[in-house]
Coordinates of C-alpha atoms in Angstrom, one line a residue:
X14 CA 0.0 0.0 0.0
X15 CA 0.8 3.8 -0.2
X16 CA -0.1 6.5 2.0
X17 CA -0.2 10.2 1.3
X18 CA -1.4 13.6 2.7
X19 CA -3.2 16.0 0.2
X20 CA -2.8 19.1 1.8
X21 CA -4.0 23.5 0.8
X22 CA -3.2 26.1 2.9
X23 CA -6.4 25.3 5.4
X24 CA -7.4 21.4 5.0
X25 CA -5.5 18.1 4.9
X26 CA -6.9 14.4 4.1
X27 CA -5.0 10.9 4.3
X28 CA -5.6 8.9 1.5
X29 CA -4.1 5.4 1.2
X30 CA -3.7 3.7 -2.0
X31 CA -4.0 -0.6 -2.2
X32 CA -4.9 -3.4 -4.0
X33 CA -8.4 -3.2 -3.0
X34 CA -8.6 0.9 -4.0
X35 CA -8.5 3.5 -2.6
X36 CA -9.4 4.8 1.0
X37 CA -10.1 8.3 2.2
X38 CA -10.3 10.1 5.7
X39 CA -12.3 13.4 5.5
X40 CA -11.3 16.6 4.9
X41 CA -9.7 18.3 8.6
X42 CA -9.7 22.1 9.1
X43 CA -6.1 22.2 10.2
X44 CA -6.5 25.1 11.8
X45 CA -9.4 23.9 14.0
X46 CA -7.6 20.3 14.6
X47 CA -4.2 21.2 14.7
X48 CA -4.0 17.9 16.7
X49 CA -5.4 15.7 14.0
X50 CA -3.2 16.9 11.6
X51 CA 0.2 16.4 13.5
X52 CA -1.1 12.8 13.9
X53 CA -1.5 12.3 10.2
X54 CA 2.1 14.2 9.7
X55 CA 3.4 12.1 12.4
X56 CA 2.2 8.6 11.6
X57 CA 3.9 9.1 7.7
X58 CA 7.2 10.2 9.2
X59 CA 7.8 8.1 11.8
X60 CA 8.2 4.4 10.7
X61 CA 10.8 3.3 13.9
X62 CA 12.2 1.4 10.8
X63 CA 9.8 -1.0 10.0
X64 CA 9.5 -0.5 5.9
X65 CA 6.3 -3.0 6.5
X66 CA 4.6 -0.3 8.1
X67 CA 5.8 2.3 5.0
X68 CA 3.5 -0.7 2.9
X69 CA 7.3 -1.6 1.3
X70 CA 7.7 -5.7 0.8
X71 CA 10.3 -6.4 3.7
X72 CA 11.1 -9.7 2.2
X73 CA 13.4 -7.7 -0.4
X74 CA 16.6 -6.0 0.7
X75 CA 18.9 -4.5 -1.8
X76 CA 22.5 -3.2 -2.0
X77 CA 23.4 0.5 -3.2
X78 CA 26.3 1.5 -5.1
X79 CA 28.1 4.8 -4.0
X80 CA 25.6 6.7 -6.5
X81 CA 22.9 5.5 -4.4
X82 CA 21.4 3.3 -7.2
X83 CA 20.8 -0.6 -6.7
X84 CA 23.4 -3.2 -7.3
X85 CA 21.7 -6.3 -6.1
X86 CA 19.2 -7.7 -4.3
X87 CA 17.7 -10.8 -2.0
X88 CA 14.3 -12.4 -1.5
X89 CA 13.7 -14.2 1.5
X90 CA 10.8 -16.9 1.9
X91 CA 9.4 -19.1 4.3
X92 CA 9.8 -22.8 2.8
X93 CA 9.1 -25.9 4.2
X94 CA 12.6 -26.5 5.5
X95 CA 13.0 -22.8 7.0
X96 CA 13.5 -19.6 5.4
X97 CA 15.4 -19.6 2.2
X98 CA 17.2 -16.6 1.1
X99 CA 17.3 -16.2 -3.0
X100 CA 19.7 -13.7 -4.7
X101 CA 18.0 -11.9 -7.8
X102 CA 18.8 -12.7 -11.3
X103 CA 17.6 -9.0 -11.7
X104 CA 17.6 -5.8 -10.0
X105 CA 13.7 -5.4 -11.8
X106 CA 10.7 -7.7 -11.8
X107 CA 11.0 -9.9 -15.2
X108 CA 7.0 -9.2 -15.1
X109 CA 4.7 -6.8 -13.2
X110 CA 1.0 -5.5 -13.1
X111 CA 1.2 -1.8 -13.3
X112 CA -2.3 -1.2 -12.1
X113 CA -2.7 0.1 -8.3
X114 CA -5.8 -2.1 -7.8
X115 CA -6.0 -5.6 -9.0
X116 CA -3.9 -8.7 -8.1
X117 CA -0.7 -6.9 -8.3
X118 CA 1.4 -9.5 -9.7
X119 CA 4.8 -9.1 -9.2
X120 CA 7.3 -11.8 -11.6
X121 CA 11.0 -12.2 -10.0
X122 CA 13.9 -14.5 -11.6
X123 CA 15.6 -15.9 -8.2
X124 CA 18.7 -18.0 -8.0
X125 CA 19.8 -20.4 -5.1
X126 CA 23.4 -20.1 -4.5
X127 CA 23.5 -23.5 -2.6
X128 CA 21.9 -25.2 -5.1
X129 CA 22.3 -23.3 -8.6
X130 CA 18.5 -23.7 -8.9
X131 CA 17.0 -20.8 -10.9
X132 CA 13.5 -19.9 -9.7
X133 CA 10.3 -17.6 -10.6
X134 CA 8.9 -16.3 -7.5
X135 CA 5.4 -14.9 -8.1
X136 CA 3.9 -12.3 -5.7
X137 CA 0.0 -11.9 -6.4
X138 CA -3.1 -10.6 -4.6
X139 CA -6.0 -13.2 -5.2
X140 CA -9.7 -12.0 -4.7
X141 CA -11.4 -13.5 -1.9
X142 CA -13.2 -16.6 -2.2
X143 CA -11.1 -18.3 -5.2
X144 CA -9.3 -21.2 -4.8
X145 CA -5.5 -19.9 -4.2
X146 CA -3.0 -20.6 -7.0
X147 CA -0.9 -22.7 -5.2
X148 CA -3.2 -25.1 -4.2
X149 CA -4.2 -25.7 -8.1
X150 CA -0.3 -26.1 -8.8
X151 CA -0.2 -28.7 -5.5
X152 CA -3.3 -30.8 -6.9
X153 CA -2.3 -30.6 -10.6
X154 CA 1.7 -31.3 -9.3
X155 CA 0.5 -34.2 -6.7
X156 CA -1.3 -36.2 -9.9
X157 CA 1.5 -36.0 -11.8
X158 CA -0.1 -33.8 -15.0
X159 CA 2.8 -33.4 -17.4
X160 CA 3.2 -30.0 -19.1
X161 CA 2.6 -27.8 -16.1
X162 CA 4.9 -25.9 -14.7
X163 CA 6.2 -27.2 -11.2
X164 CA 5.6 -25.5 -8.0
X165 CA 9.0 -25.8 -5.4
X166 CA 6.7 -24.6 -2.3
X167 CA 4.7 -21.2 -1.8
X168 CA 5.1 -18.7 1.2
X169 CA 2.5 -19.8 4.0
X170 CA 2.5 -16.2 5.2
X171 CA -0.7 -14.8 4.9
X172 CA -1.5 -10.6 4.7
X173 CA -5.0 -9.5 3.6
X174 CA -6.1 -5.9 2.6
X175 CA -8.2 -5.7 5.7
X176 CA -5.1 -5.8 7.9
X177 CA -4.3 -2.4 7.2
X178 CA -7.5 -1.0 6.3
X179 CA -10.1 0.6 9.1
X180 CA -11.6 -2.0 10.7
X181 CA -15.7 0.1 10.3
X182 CA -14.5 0.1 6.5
X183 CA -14.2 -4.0 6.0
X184 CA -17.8 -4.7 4.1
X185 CA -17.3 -1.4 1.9
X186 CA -14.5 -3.0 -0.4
X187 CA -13.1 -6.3 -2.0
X188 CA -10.9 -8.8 -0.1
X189 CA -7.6 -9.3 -1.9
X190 CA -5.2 -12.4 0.2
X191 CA -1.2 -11.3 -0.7
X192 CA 0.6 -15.3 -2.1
X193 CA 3.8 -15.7 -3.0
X194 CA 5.0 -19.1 -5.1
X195 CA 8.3 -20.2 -6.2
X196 CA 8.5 -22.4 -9.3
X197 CA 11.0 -23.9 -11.0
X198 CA 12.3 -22.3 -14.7
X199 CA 12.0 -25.3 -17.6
X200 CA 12.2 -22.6 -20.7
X201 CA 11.9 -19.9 -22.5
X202 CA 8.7 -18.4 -24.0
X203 CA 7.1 -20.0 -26.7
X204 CA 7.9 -17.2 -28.8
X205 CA 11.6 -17.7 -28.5
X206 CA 11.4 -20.8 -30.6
X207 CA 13.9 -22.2 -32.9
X208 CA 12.0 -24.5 -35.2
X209 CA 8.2 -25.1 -36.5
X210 CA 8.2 -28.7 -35.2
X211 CA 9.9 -27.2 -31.8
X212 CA 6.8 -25.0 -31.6
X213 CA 4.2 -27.4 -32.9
X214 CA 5.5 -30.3 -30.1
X215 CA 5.0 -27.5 -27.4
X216 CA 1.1 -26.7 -28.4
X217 CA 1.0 -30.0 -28.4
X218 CA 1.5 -30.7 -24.5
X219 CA 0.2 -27.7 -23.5
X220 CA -3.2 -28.9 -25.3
X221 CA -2.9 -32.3 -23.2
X222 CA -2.2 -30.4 -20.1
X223 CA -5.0 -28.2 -20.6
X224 CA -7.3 -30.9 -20.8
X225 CA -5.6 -33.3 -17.8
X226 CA -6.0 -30.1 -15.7
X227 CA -9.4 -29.8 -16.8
X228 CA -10.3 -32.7 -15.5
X229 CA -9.0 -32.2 -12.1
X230 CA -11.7 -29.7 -12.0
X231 CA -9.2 -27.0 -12.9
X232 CA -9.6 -24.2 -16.2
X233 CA -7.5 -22.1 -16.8
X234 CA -9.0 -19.3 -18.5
X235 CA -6.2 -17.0 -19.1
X236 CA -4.1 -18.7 -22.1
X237 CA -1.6 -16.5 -23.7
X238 CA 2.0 -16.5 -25.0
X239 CA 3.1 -15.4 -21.8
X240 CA 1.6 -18.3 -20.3
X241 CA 3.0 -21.4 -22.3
X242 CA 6.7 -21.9 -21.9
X243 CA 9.1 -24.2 -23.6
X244 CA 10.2 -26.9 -22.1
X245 CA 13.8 -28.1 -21.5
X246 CA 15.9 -29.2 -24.6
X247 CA 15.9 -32.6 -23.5
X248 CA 12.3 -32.4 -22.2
X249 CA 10.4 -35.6 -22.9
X250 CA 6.8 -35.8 -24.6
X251 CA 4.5 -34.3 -22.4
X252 CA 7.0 -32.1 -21.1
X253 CA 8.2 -30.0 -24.4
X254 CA 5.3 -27.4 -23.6
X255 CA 4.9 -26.1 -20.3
X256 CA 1.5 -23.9 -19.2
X257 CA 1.9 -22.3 -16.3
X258 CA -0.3 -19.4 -14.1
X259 CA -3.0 -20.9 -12.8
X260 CA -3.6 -17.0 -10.9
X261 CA -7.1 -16.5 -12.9
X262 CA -7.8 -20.3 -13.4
X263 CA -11.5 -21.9 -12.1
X264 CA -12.0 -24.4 -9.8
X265 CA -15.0 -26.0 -10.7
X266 CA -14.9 -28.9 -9.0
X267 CA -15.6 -26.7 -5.1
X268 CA -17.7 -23.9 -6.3
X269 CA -21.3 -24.3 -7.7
X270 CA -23.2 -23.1 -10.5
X271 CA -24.0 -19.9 -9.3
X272 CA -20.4 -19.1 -8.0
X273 CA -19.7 -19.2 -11.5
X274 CA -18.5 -15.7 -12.9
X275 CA -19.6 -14.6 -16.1
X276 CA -18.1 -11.5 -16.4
X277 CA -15.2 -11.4 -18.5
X278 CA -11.5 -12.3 -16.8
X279 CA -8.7 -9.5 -17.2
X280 CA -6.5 -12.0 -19.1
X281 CA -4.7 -10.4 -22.3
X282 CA -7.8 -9.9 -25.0
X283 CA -5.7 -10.2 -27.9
X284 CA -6.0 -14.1 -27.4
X285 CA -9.2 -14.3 -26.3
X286 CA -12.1 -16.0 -27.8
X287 CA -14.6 -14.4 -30.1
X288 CA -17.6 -15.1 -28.1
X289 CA -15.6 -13.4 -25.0
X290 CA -14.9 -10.5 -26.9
X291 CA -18.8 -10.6 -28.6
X292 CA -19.9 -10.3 -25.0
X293 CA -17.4 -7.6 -24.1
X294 CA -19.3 -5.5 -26.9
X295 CA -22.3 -5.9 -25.5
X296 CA -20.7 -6.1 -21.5
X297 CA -23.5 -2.9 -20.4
X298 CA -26.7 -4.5 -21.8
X299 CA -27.9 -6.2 -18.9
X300 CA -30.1 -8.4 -20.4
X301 CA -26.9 -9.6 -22.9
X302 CA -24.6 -10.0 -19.7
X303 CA -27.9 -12.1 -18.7
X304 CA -27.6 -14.2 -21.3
X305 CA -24.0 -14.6 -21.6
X306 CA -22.5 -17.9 -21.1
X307 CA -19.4 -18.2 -18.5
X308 CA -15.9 -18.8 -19.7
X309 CA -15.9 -22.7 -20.8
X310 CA -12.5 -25.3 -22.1
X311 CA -13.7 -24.5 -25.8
X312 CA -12.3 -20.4 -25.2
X313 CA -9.3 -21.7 -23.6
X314 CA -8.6 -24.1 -26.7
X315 CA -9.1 -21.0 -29.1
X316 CA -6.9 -19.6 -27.5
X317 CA -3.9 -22.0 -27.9
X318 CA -5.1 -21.7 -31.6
X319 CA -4.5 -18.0 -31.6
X320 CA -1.3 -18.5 -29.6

Protein backbone atom coordinates (compact mmCIF):
# COMPACT_ATOMS: atom_id res chain seq x y z
CA UNK A 1 0.00 0.00 0.00
CA UNK A 2 0.79 3.79 -0.20
CA UNK A 3 -0.08 6.47 2.02
CA UNK A 4 -0.22 10.18 1.30
CA UNK A 5 -1.44 13.58 2.72
CA UNK A 6 -3.18 15.96 0.21
CA UNK A 7 -2.78 19.06 1.82
CA UNK A 8 -3.99 23.46 0.83
CA UNK A 9 -3.16 26.12 2.91
CA UNK A 10 -6.41 25.32 5.41
CA UNK A 11 -7.38 21.42 4.95
CA UNK A 12 -5.47 18.15 4.88
CA UNK A 13 -6.90 14.38 4.07
CA UNK A 14 -4.97 10.94 4.30
CA UNK A 15 -5.64 8.90 1.54
CA UNK A 16 -4.06 5.40 1.24
CA UNK A 17 -3.70 3.73 -2.00
CA UNK A 18 -4.05 -0.64 -2.20
CA UNK A 19 -4.87 -3.44 -3.96
CA UNK A 20 -8.44 -3.22 -2.96
CA UNK A 21 -8.61 0.88 -3.99
CA UNK A 22 -8.49 3.48 -2.55
CA UNK A 23 -9.39 4.82 0.96
CA UNK A 24 -10.13 8.30 2.23
CA UNK A 25 -10.35 10.12 5.70
CA UNK A 26 -12.28 13.42 5.50
CA UNK A 27 -11.30 16.55 4.93
CA UNK A 28 -9.65 18.28 8.65
CA UNK A 29 -9.68 22.07 9.10
CA UNK A 30 -6.08 22.15 10.23
CA UNK A 31 -6.50 25.08 11.78
CA UNK A 32 -9.37 23.89 13.97
CA UNK A 33 -7.61 20.30 14.62
CA UNK A 34 -4.25 21.16 14.71
CA UNK A 35 -3.99 17.89 16.70
CA UNK A 36 -5.38 15.66 14.03
CA UNK A 37 -3.17 16.89 11.62
CA UNK A 38 0.19 16.38 13.52
CA UNK A 39 -1.12 12.84 13.90
CA UNK A 40 -1.45 12.30 10.18
CA UNK A 41 2.07 14.19 9.70
CA UNK A 42 3.43 12.08 12.43
CA UNK A 43 2.18 8.64 11.63
CA UNK A 44 3.91 9.07 7.69
CA UNK A 45 7.21 10.18 9.16
CA UNK A 46 7.79 8.05 11.84
CA UNK A 47 8.16 4.45 10.73
CA UNK A 48 10.81 3.27 13.93
CA UNK A 49 12.18 1.40 10.78
CA UNK A 50 9.76 -0.99 10.02
CA UNK A 51 9.54 -0.51 5.90
CA UNK A 52 6.33 -3.04 6.49
CA UNK A 53 4.56 -0.29 8.08
CA UNK A 54 5.83 2.30 5.02
CA UNK A 55 3.51 -0.69 2.91
CA UNK A 56 7.27 -1.61 1.31
CA UNK A 57 7.75 -5.73 0.78
CA UNK A 58 10.34 -6.39 3.74
CA UNK A 59 11.12 -9.65 2.20
CA UNK A 60 13.41 -7.67 -0.39
CA UNK A 61 16.63 -6.02 0.65
CA UNK A 62 18.89 -4.45 -1.80
CA UNK A 63 22.52 -3.18 -2.00
CA UNK A 64 23.43 0.49 -3.25
CA UNK A 65 26.29 1.46 -5.11
CA UNK A 66 28.14 4.84 -3.99
CA UNK A 67 25.62 6.74 -6.46
CA UNK A 68 22.89 5.50 -4.43
CA UNK A 69 21.41 3.30 -7.19
CA UNK A 70 20.79 -0.58 -6.69
CA UNK A 71 23.42 -3.22 -7.30
CA UNK A 72 21.70 -6.29 -6.06
CA UNK A 73 19.17 -7.74 -4.34
CA UNK A 74 17.72 -10.82 -2.00
CA UNK A 75 14.31 -12.45 -1.46
CA UNK A 76 13.72 -14.20 1.51
CA UNK A 77 10.76 -16.92 1.93
CA UNK A 78 9.35 -19.06 4.27
CA UNK A 79 9.82 -22.85 2.78
CA UNK A 80 9.05 -25.94 4.16
CA UNK A 81 12.56 -26.52 5.54
CA UNK A 82 13.04 -22.84 6.96
CA UNK A 83 13.49 -19.62 5.42
CA UNK A 84 15.39 -19.58 2.23
CA UNK A 85 17.22 -16.61 1.06
CA UNK A 86 17.28 -16.22 -3.01
CA UNK A 87 19.70 -13.65 -4.66
CA UNK A 88 18.01 -11.92 -7.82
CA UNK A 89 18.83 -12.70 -11.32
CA UNK A 90 17.57 -8.99 -11.65
CA UNK A 91 17.63 -5.81 -9.98
CA UNK A 92 13.73 -5.40 -11.79
CA UNK A 93 10.74 -7.68 -11.78
CA UNK A 94 10.95 -9.88 -15.20
CA UNK A 95 6.98 -9.21 -15.07
CA UNK A 96 4.74 -6.78 -13.25
CA UNK A 97 1.03 -5.50 -13.11
CA UNK A 98 1.20 -1.80 -13.25
CA UNK A 99 -2.30 -1.19 -12.06
CA UNK A 100 -2.68 0.07 -8.34
CA UNK A 101 -5.75 -2.10 -7.77
CA UNK A 102 -5.97 -5.60 -9.00
CA UNK A 103 -3.93 -8.73 -8.06
CA UNK A 104 -0.71 -6.92 -8.32
CA UNK A 105 1.44 -9.55 -9.65
CA UNK A 106 4.75 -9.15 -9.24
CA UNK A 107 7.30 -11.81 -11.57
CA UNK A 108 10.97 -12.20 -9.95
CA UNK A 109 13.91 -14.48 -11.60
CA UNK A 110 15.63 -15.86 -8.23
CA UNK A 111 18.72 -17.95 -7.99
CA UNK A 112 19.76 -20.41 -5.15
CA UNK A 113 23.38 -20.07 -4.48
CA UNK A 114 23.49 -23.53 -2.61
CA UNK A 115 21.91 -25.19 -5.11
CA UNK A 116 22.30 -23.27 -8.57
CA UNK A 117 18.46 -23.72 -8.92
CA UNK A 118 17.02 -20.83 -10.92
CA UNK A 119 13.55 -19.91 -9.68
CA UNK A 120 10.27 -17.62 -10.58
CA UNK A 121 8.89 -16.31 -7.50
CA UNK A 122 5.42 -14.94 -8.10
CA UNK A 123 3.86 -12.28 -5.71
CA UNK A 124 -0.03 -11.90 -6.36
CA UNK A 125 -3.13 -10.59 -4.59
CA UNK A 126 -6.02 -13.21 -5.25
CA UNK A 127 -9.73 -11.98 -4.75
CA UNK A 128 -11.39 -13.55 -1.88
CA UNK A 129 -13.22 -16.58 -2.24
CA UNK A 130 -11.11 -18.27 -5.23
CA UNK A 131 -9.26 -21.18 -4.82
CA UNK A 132 -5.49 -19.87 -4.22
CA UNK A 133 -2.98 -20.61 -7.00
CA UNK A 134 -0.86 -22.73 -5.16
CA UNK A 135 -3.16 -25.12 -4.23
CA UNK A 136 -4.22 -25.74 -8.05
CA UNK A 137 -0.26 -26.07 -8.85
CA UNK A 138 -0.23 -28.70 -5.53
CA UNK A 139 -3.33 -30.84 -6.85
CA UNK A 140 -2.34 -30.64 -10.58
CA UNK A 141 1.67 -31.31 -9.28
CA UNK A 142 0.47 -34.22 -6.73
CA UNK A 143 -1.33 -36.20 -9.94
CA UNK A 144 1.55 -36.05 -11.76
CA UNK A 145 -0.10 -33.78 -15.03
CA UNK A 146 2.84 -33.35 -17.44
CA UNK A 147 3.24 -29.97 -19.15
CA UNK A 148 2.55 -27.83 -16.09
CA UNK A 149 4.94 -25.89 -14.69
CA UNK A 150 6.23 -27.23 -11.15
CA UNK A 151 5.60 -25.51 -7.95
CA UNK A 152 9.01 -25.82 -5.37
CA UNK A 153 6.75 -24.56 -2.33
CA UNK A 154 4.67 -21.19 -1.75
CA UNK A 155 5.14 -18.75 1.22
CA UNK A 156 2.54 -19.83 4.04
CA UNK A 157 2.52 -16.21 5.23
CA UNK A 158 -0.67 -14.83 4.85
CA UNK A 159 -1.52 -10.64 4.72
CA UNK A 160 -4.96 -9.53 3.58
CA UNK A 161 -6.06 -5.92 2.60
CA UNK A 162 -8.19 -5.67 5.73
CA UNK A 163 -5.06 -5.77 7.95
CA UNK A 164 -4.26 -2.37 7.23
CA UNK A 165 -7.50 -0.96 6.31
CA UNK A 166 -10.05 0.62 9.07
CA UNK A 167 -11.62 -1.95 10.66
CA UNK A 168 -15.66 0.10 10.27
CA UNK A 169 -14.52 0.13 6.49
CA UNK A 170 -14.23 -4.03 5.96
CA UNK A 171 -17.75 -4.72 4.14
CA UNK A 172 -17.29 -1.38 1.87
CA UNK A 173 -14.49 -2.97 -0.39
CA UNK A 174 -13.12 -6.32 -1.95
CA UNK A 175 -10.88 -8.83 -0.09
CA UNK A 176 -7.65 -9.27 -1.94
CA UNK A 177 -5.16 -12.41 0.18
CA UNK A 178 -1.22 -11.34 -0.75
CA UNK A 179 0.64 -15.30 -2.09
CA UNK A 180 3.77 -15.68 -2.98
CA UNK A 181 4.95 -19.08 -5.06
CA UNK A 182 8.28 -20.16 -6.19
CA UNK A 183 8.49 -22.37 -9.31
CA UNK A 184 10.97 -23.92 -10.97
CA UNK A 185 12.25 -22.30 -14.72
CA UNK A 186 11.96 -25.29 -17.55
CA UNK A 187 12.21 -22.60 -20.70
CA UNK A 188 11.87 -19.92 -22.49
CA UNK A 189 8.66 -18.43 -23.97
CA UNK A 190 7.12 -19.96 -26.73
CA UNK A 191 7.94 -17.23 -28.76
CA UNK A 192 11.62 -17.70 -28.49
CA UNK A 193 11.40 -20.81 -30.65
CA UNK A 194 13.90 -22.15 -32.91
CA UNK A 195 12.05 -24.50 -35.25
CA UNK A 196 8.23 -25.06 -36.48
CA UNK A 197 8.23 -28.71 -35.24
CA UNK A 198 9.87 -27.20 -31.75
CA UNK A 199 6.85 -24.99 -31.61
CA UNK A 200 4.23 -27.42 -32.92
CA UNK A 201 5.54 -30.28 -30.14
CA UNK A 202 4.96 -27.52 -27.43
CA UNK A 203 1.13 -26.70 -28.38
CA UNK A 204 1.03 -30.04 -28.44
CA UNK A 205 1.55 -30.75 -24.47
CA UNK A 206 0.21 -27.71 -23.46
CA UNK A 207 -3.18 -28.92 -25.26
CA UNK A 208 -2.94 -32.30 -23.21
CA UNK A 209 -2.17 -30.43 -20.11
CA UNK A 210 -5.03 -28.19 -20.57
CA UNK A 211 -7.32 -30.92 -20.78
CA UNK A 212 -5.65 -33.28 -17.78
CA UNK A 213 -5.95 -30.14 -15.73
CA UNK A 214 -9.41 -29.84 -16.79
CA UNK A 215 -10.25 -32.72 -15.53
CA UNK A 216 -8.97 -32.15 -12.12
CA UNK A 217 -11.71 -29.69 -11.97
CA UNK A 218 -9.25 -26.97 -12.90
CA UNK A 219 -9.62 -24.21 -16.22
CA UNK A 220 -7.54 -22.12 -16.77
CA UNK A 221 -9.04 -19.33 -18.54
CA UNK A 222 -6.21 -17.02 -19.11
CA UNK A 223 -4.12 -18.67 -22.10
CA UNK A 224 -1.60 -16.49 -23.65
CA UNK A 225 1.96 -16.53 -24.98
CA UNK A 226 3.06 -15.44 -21.82
CA UNK A 227 1.56 -18.26 -20.28
CA UNK A 228 3.00 -21.41 -22.29
CA UNK A 229 6.66 -21.90 -21.90
CA UNK A 230 9.07 -24.21 -23.61
CA UNK A 231 10.22 -26.87 -22.08
CA UNK A 232 13.81 -28.08 -21.46
CA UNK A 233 15.91 -29.24 -24.61
CA UNK A 234 15.90 -32.63 -23.46
CA UNK A 235 12.27 -32.43 -22.20
CA UNK A 236 10.37 -35.62 -22.89
CA UNK A 237 6.82 -35.82 -24.55
CA UNK A 238 4.55 -34.29 -22.40
CA UNK A 239 6.99 -32.07 -21.10
CA UNK A 240 8.19 -29.96 -24.37
CA UNK A 241 5.33 -27.42 -23.56
CA UNK A 242 4.85 -26.15 -20.31
CA UNK A 243 1.46 -23.89 -19.19
CA UNK A 244 1.85 -22.29 -16.35
CA UNK A 245 -0.27 -19.36 -14.08
CA UNK A 246 -3.01 -20.86 -12.84
CA UNK A 247 -3.64 -16.98 -10.92
CA UNK A 248 -7.06 -16.50 -12.91
CA UNK A 249 -7.79 -20.27 -13.42
CA UNK A 250 -11.49 -21.89 -12.15
CA UNK A 251 -12.04 -24.42 -9.78
CA UNK A 252 -14.97 -25.97 -10.69
CA UNK A 253 -14.88 -28.91 -8.97
CA UNK A 254 -15.59 -26.74 -5.11
CA UNK A 255 -17.74 -23.95 -6.31
CA UNK A 256 -21.30 -24.31 -7.65
CA UNK A 257 -23.17 -23.07 -10.47
CA UNK A 258 -24.05 -19.89 -9.26
CA UNK A 259 -20.43 -19.13 -8.00
CA UNK A 260 -19.73 -19.24 -11.46
CA UNK A 261 -18.50 -15.69 -12.87
CA UNK A 262 -19.58 -14.62 -16.13
CA UNK A 263 -18.12 -11.50 -16.41
CA UNK A 264 -15.17 -11.43 -18.54
CA UNK A 265 -11.52 -12.27 -16.80
CA UNK A 266 -8.69 -9.49 -17.19
CA UNK A 267 -6.48 -11.96 -19.14
CA UNK A 268 -4.69 -10.39 -22.35
CA UNK A 269 -7.81 -9.88 -24.97
CA UNK A 270 -5.69 -10.17 -27.86
CA UNK A 271 -6.00 -14.09 -27.37
CA UNK A 272 -9.16 -14.26 -26.25
CA UNK A 273 -12.07 -16.03 -27.77
CA UNK A 274 -14.65 -14.43 -30.07
CA UNK A 275 -17.56 -15.12 -28.07
CA UNK A 276 -15.63 -13.39 -24.99
CA UNK A 277 -14.90 -10.49 -26.90
CA UNK A 278 -18.76 -10.56 -28.63
CA UNK A 279 -19.91 -10.28 -24.97
CA UNK A 280 -17.38 -7.57 -24.09
CA UNK A 281 -19.33 -5.54 -26.91
CA UNK A 282 -22.31 -5.87 -25.46
CA UNK A 283 -20.74 -6.06 -21.48
CA UNK A 284 -23.53 -2.91 -20.37
CA UNK A 285 -26.75 -4.47 -21.75
CA UNK A 286 -27.90 -6.22 -18.86
CA UNK A 287 -30.13 -8.41 -20.43
CA UNK A 288 -26.89 -9.60 -22.90
CA UNK A 289 -24.64 -9.99 -19.73
CA UNK A 290 -27.87 -12.14 -18.70
CA UNK A 291 -27.62 -14.24 -21.32
CA UNK A 292 -23.95 -14.59 -21.64
CA UNK A 293 -22.55 -17.91 -21.13
CA UNK A 294 -19.38 -18.16 -18.51
CA UNK A 295 -15.92 -18.76 -19.72
CA UNK A 296 -15.89 -22.71 -20.79
CA UNK A 297 -12.50 -25.31 -22.13
CA UNK A 298 -13.72 -24.52 -25.79
CA UNK A 299 -12.30 -20.37 -25.24
CA UNK A 300 -9.28 -21.69 -23.65
CA UNK A 301 -8.58 -24.12 -26.67
CA UNK A 302 -9.15 -21.05 -29.06
CA UNK A 303 -6.87 -19.61 -27.52
CA UNK A 304 -3.86 -21.99 -27.94
CA UNK A 305 -5.15 -21.70 -31.62
CA UNK A 306 -4.48 -17.98 -31.60
CA UNK A 307 -1.30 -18.46 -29.62
Amino acid sequence: FVRCLILSQNRAQLVQFDRAGTQLTAFYDIHTYPHIFMGMLLGLTTTADDRAYLGLDDTLSWAHGRNGRKKSGTLTSLSPHGLRVLQLVNIGPISLHRHIRGSGTVCWEAKDKASGAVYLVKDSWSSKGRTPEWELLKRANDKGIKGVCKMAWYDPAVVDVSDFRCASTVNDFFHRTASRVVIEISGEEIDNFETRSQMIRALRDVIAAHGNLYGEGILHRAISNKTILLGAKDAKVGDQGILMDLSLAHDYLSATKSDINKEPILAVRFFQSCAILDFLVTLNDDESRALAPAHDYLDDLEAIFFV
